[in-house]
XYZ file of C-alpha atoms in Angstrom:
460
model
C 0.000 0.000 0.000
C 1.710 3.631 -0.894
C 2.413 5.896 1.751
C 0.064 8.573 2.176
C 3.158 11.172 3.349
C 5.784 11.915 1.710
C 8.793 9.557 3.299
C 8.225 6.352 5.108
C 10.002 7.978 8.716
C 9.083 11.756 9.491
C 10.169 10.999 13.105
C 6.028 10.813 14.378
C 7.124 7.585 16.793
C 10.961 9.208 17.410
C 10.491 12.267 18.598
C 13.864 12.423 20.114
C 15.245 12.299 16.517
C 12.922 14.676 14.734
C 14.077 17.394 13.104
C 17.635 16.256 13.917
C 18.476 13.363 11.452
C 18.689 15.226 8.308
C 22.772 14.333 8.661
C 21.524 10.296 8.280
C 18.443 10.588 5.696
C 18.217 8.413 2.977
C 19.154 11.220 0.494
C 22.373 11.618 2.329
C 23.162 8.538 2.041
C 22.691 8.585 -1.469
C 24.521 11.815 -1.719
C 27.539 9.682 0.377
C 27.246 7.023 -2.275
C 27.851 9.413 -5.464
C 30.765 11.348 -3.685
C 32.089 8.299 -3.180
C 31.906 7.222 -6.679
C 33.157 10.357 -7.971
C 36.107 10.411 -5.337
C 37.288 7.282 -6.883
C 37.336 8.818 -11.090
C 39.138 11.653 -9.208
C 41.880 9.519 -7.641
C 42.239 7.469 -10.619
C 43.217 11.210 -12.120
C 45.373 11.888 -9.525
C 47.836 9.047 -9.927
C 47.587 10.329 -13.559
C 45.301 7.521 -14.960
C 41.918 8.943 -15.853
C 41.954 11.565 -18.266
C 41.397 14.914 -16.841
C 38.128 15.564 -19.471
C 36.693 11.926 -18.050
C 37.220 13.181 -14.460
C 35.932 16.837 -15.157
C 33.087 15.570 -16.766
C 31.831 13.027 -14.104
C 32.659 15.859 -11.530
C 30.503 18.450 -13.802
C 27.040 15.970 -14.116
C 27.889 15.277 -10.222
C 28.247 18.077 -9.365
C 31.141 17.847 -7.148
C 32.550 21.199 -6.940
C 29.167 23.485 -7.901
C 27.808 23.373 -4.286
C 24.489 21.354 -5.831
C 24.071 17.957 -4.205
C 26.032 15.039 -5.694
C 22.661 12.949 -6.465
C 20.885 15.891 -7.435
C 19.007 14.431 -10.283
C 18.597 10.744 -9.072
C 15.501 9.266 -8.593
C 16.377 7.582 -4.573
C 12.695 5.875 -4.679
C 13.174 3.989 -7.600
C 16.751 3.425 -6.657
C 15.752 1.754 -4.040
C 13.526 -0.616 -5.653
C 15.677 -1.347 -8.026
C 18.225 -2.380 -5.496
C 16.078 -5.511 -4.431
C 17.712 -7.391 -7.238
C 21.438 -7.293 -5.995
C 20.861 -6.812 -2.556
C 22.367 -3.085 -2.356
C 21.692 0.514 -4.035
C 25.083 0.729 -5.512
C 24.690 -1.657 -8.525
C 21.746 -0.001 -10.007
C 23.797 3.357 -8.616
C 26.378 2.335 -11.487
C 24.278 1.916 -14.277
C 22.437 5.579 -13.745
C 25.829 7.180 -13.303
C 27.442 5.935 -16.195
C 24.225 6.873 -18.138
C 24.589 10.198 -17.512
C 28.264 11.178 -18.394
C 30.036 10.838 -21.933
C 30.622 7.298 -23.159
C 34.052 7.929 -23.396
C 34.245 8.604 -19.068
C 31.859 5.923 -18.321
C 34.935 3.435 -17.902
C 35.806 5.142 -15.612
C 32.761 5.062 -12.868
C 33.608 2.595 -10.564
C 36.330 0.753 -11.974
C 37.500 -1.887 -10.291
C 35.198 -1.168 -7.074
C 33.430 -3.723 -5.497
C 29.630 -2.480 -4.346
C 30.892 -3.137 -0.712
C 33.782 -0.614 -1.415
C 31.495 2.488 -2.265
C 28.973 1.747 0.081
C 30.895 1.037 3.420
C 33.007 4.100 2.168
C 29.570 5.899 2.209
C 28.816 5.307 5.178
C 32.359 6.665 6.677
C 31.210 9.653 5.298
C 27.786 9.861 6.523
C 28.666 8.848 9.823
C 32.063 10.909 9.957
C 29.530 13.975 9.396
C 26.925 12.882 11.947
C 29.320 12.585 14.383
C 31.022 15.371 14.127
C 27.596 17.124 15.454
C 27.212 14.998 17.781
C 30.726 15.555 19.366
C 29.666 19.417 19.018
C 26.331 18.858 21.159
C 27.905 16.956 23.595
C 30.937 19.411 24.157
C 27.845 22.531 24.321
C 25.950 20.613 27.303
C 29.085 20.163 28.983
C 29.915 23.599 28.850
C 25.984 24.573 29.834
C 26.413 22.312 32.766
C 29.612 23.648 33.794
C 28.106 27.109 33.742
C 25.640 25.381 35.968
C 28.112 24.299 38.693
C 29.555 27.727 38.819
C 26.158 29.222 39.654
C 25.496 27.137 42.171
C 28.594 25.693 43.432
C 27.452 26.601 46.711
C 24.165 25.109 47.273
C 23.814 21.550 49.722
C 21.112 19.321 48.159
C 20.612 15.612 49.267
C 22.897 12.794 47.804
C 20.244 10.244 47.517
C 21.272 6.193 47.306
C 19.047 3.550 46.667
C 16.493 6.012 46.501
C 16.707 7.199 49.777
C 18.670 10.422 51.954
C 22.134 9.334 52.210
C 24.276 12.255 53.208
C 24.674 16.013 51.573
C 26.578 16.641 48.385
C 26.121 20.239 46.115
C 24.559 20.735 42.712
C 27.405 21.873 41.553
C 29.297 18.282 41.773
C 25.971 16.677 40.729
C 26.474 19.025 37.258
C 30.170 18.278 37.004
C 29.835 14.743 37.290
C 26.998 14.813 34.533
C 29.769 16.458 32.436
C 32.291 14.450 33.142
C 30.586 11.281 31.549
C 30.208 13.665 28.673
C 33.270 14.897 28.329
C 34.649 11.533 28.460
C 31.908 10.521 26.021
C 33.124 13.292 23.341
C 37.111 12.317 23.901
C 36.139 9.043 22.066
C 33.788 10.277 19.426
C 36.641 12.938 18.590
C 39.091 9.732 18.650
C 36.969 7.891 16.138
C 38.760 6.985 12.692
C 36.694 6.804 9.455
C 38.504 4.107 6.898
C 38.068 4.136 3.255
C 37.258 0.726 1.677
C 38.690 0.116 -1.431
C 39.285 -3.486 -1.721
C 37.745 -5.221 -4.277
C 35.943 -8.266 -4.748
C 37.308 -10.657 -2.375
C 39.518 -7.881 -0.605
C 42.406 -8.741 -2.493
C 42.917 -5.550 -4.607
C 43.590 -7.289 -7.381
C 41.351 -5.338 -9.915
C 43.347 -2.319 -8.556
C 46.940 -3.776 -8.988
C 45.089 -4.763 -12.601
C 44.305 -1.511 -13.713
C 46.920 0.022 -12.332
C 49.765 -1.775 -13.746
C 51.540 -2.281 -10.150
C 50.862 -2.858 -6.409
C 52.306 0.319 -5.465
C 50.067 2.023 -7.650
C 46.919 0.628 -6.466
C 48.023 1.495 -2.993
C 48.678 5.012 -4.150
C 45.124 4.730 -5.244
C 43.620 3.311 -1.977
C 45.075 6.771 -0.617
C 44.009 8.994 -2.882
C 40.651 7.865 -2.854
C 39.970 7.963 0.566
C 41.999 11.781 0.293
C 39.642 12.846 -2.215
C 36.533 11.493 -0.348
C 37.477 12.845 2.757
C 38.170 9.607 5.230
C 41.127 7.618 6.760
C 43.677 5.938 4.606
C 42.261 2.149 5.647
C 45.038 0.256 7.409
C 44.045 -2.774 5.059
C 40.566 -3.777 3.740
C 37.663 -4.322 6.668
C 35.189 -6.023 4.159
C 35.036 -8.262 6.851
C 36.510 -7.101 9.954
C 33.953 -4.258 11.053
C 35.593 -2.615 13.548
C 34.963 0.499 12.447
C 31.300 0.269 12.536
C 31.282 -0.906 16.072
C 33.915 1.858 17.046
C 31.504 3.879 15.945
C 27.966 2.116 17.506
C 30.437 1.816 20.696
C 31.295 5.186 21.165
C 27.847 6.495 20.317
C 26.452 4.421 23.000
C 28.688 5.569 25.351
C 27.776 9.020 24.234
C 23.922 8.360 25.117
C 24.773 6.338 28.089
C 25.891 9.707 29.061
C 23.475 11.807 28.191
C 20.640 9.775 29.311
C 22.301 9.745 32.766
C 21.961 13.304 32.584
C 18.310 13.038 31.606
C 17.263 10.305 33.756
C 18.655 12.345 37.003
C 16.688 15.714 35.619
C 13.207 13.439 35.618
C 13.721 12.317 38.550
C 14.540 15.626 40.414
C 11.679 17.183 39.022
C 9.296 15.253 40.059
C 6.526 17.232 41.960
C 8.055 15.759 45.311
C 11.272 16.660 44.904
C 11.124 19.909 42.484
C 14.822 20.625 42.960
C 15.127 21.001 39.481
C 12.517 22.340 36.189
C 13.586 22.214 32.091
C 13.215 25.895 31.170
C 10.951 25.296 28.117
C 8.715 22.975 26.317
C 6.879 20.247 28.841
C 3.292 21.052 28.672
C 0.136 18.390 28.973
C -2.699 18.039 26.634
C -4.953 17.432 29.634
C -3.428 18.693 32.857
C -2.672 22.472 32.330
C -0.916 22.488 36.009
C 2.008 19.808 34.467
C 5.130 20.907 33.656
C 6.622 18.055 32.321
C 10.455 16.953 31.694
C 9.707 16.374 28.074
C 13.590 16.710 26.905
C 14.756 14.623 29.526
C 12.101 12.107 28.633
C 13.118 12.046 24.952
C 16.755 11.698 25.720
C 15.612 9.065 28.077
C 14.165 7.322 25.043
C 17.498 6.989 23.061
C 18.951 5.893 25.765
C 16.706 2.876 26.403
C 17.095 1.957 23.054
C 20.773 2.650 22.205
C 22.327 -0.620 23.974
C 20.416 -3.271 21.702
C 21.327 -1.239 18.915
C 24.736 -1.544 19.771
C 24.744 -5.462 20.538
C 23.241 -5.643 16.818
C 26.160 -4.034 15.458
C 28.198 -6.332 16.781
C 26.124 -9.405 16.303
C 26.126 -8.641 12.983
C 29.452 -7.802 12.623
C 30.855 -10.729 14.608
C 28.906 -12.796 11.913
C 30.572 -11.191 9.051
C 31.326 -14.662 7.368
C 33.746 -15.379 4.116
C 35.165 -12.114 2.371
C 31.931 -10.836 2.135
C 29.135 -11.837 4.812
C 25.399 -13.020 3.513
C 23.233 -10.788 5.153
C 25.325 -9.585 8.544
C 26.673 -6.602 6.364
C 22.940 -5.647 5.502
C 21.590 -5.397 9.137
C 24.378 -3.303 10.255
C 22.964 -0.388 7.693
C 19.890 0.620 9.011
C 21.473 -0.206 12.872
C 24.110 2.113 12.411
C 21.652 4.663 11.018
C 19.144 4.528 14.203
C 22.368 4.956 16.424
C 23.458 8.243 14.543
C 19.891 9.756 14.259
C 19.273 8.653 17.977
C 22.813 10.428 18.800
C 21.996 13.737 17.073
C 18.597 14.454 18.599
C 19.556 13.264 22.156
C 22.891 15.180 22.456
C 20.810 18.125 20.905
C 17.918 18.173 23.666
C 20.593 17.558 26.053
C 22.273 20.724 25.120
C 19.019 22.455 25.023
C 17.943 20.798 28.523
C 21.468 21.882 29.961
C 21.331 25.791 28.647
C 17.753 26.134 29.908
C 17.446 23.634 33.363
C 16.295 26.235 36.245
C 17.821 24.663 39.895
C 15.223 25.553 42.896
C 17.376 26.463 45.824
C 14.621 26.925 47.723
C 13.102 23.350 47.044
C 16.726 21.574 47.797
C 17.064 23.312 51.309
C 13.407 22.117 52.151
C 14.365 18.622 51.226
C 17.686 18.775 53.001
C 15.544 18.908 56.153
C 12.766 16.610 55.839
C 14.586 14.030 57.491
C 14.692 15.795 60.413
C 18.649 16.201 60.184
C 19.312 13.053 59.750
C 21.086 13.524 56.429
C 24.112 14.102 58.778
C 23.603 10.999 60.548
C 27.229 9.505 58.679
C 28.763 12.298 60.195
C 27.527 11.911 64.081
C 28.508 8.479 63.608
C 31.716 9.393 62.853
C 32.316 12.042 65.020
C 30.192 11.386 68.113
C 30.576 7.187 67.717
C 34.327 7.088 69.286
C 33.470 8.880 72.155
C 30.078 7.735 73.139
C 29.858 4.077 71.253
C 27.961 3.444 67.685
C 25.296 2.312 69.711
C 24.357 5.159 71.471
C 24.760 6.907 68.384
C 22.549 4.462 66.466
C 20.143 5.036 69.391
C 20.040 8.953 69.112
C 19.542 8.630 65.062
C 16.736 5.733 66.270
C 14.678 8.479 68.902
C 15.267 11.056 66.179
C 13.594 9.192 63.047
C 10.612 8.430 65.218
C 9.826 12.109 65.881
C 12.818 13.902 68.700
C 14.586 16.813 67.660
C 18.298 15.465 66.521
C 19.450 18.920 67.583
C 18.638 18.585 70.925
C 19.513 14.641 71.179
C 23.105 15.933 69.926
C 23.759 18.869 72.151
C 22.319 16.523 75.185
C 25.332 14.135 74.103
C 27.530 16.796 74.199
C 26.980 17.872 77.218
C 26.895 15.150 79.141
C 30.371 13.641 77.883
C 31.849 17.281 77.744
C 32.696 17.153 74.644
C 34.628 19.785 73.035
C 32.306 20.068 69.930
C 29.994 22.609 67.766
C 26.789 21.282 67.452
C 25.325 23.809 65.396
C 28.530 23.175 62.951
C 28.323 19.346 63.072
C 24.827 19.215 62.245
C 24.927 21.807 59.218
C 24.779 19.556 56.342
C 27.164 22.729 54.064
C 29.991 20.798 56.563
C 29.934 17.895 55.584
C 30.351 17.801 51.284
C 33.939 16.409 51.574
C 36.237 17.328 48.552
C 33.275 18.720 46.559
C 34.341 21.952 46.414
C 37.922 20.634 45.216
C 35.971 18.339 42.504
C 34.498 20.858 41.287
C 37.187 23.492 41.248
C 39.005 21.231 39.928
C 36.569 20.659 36.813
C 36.210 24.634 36.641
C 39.867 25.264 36.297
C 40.203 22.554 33.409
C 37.520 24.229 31.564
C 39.300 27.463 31.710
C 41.230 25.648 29.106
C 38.551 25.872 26.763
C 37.245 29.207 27.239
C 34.743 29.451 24.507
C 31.272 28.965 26.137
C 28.404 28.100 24.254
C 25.673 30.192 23.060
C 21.965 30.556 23.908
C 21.315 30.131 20.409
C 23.878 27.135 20.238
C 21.942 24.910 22.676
């Protein structure tokens, strides 16, 4: 049955990704697959073996230097059907290309390539573009949060484990941890490498030592193409061994791992209970005007649920990369890769968003600091109270207060009556007892100063 909108995927059940995977569409792709086509006529005429008129006149009808998309002209839909037959778009790919330029350059067009060649070198370059943005998102929300920390580096909130009070920590540690996972997230997308293929058939380059003449000049070839389309000089031919696809799906987990730790903390924070922290925009409900609902965290939240399968696909499929040329493994990693990207660019854009615009209620995190009564200092009386009157009668004093006593008075009765030399007023003020969070988080301030160039608004 035809679709009645134009595309089969608008983004209607992602709506992390929509309006954010333009970098992964199908037309990119296809764009990915012609530049890669043409990169290979124009390193055939840089180790002086094309002649120049064939390689200007596949890069004129490509377009490849006139700022008008490479597949400008090609009809994807029917490229797509057509690529049923062979199992992949490039072979029909060929036979419109070659169509289109002079019969004396059509020798040219993907001479000695293998379909695997152009089309994992395609998606180098549609994933070396993708992530580039994505590294660019993440490295804005860690600057947003580290803006954060320095505007509230000294406000006490509750460090909750297991879902409970545990003892005090700040915001401003809460925000720097959230960007160190990112930071740490964007190191290895920035450390990603994006091979060329250019193997041939059975990853032998023997087509290219054919044509060339010599094995040194279809080396010089390999490295030219993967110049002119923009990639890594491949180390040696990964027809089969697909690390670089799960480098990739590997470090884009990682980078919404990250970001959905980021999220999943800001949903649960501003919950009504809690309300220490509110997204700045967006987050209304169809039915209850009163909501104001984490919508960004929940869509970041989204990619991150989904993300880790995604991942274990890739390599599934990869680890199942049989022969010289696997039956089917190499297929499912297309459209697996693709989900990561798109589900990379959206998050780690509504994280930077959620970041630039998250409002932190002071007022809210002192209330909850004392609705235990105190008692989120209880680690600390322990500690300081439990070598001079016992853990017991400590545990006993944190007992009377958690079924209704004041801890204050329980604490300066303690003091007085084993003389202690002690502030009680200090040792119950939960601002005394954040450790080294201060030092963490100077510590993260300082190393930002390296990289002074702060998002803006309009940036997130």
């Amino acid at each position: 049955m035809p679709s009645d909108v134009p595309g089969f995927d608008l983004g209607l059940l992602s709506p992390v990704t929509a309006g954010h995977d333009d970098l992964v569409s199908d037309r990119l792709f296809l764009d990915a697959l012609v530049s890669a086509e043409v990169a290979l006529v124009e390193a055939y005429g840089t180790i002086g073996l094309a002649p120049a008129e064939a390689v200007a006149a596949i890069r004129r009808e490509f377009r490849a230097d006139r700022g008008i998309r490479p597949s400008s002209g090609i009809d994807a839909a029917a490229l797509a059907t057509d690529a049923v037959a062979g199992g992949n778009p490039v072979i029909p790919l060929v036979g419109v290309m070659k169509a289109r330029v002079p019969a004396d350059a059509r020798e040219w067009v993907h001479r000695g390539a293998t379909s695997q060649d152009i089309w994992d070198s395609a998606i180098m370059i549609v994933a070396k573009r993708a992530v580039e943005q994505v590294s660019r998102s993440v490295r804005n929300a860690q600057e947003w949060l580290l803006q954060l920390a320095a505007r509230h580096r000294d406000d006490v909130v509750v460090a909750r484990t297991l879902t409970q009070h545990a003892v005090p920590t700040t915001f401003a540690l809460r925000a720097v941890n959230w960007q160190r996972g990112l930071r740490r997230a964007a190191a290895r997308l920035d450390a990603l490498e994006f091979p060329a293929q250019l193997a041939g058939a059975g990853g032998t380059l023997a087509s290219f030592v054919e044509v060339t003449g010599s094995p040194e000049r279809a080396e010089q070839l390999v490295s030219s193409f993967a110049e002119h389309a923009g990639l890594n000089a491949p180390e040696g031919p990964w027809h089969v061994l697909r690390y670089p696809v799960t480098e990739i799906g590997d470090a884009l987990v990682q980078a919404i791992d990250a970001l959905g730790k980021l999220a999943a903390d800001v949903a649960t924070l501003s919950r009504t209970e809690i309300g220490e922290v509110a997204e700045g925009i967006g987050g209304g409900s169809s039915a209850m005007p009163q909501k104001q609902n984490p919508a960004e965290a929940v869509l970041i939240r989204s990619a991150a649920l989904r993300a880790p399968q995604l991942g274990a696909t890739l390599h599934l499929a990869s680890a199942l990369a049989v022969d010289e040329r696997p039956d089917g493994a190499w297929h499912a990693e297309w459209p697996t890769l693709r989900e990561l990207l798109r589900l990379a660019l959206g998050a780690s854009w509504h994280a930077s968003s959620l970041a630039a615009h998250l409002r932190v209620d002071t007022a809210a995190s002192s209330t909850n600091l004392t609705v235990t009564g105190g008692l989120v200092v209880a680690e600390r009386l322990s500690l300081v109270l439990g070598p001079h009157i016992g853990r017991e009668a400590v545990a006993a004093l944190v007992t009377r207060a958690g079924a209704g006593d004041d801890l204050g008075d329980l604490v300066r009765a303690a003091i007085r009556e084993h003389d202690l030399d002690l502030d009680p007023d200090a040792l119950l003020d939960p601002a005394g007892y954040t450790g080294l969070a201060d030092v963490l988080v100077a510590r993260a301030l300082r190393a930002d100063d390296r990289h002074p160039h702060a998002p803006r608004e309009e940036d997130a």
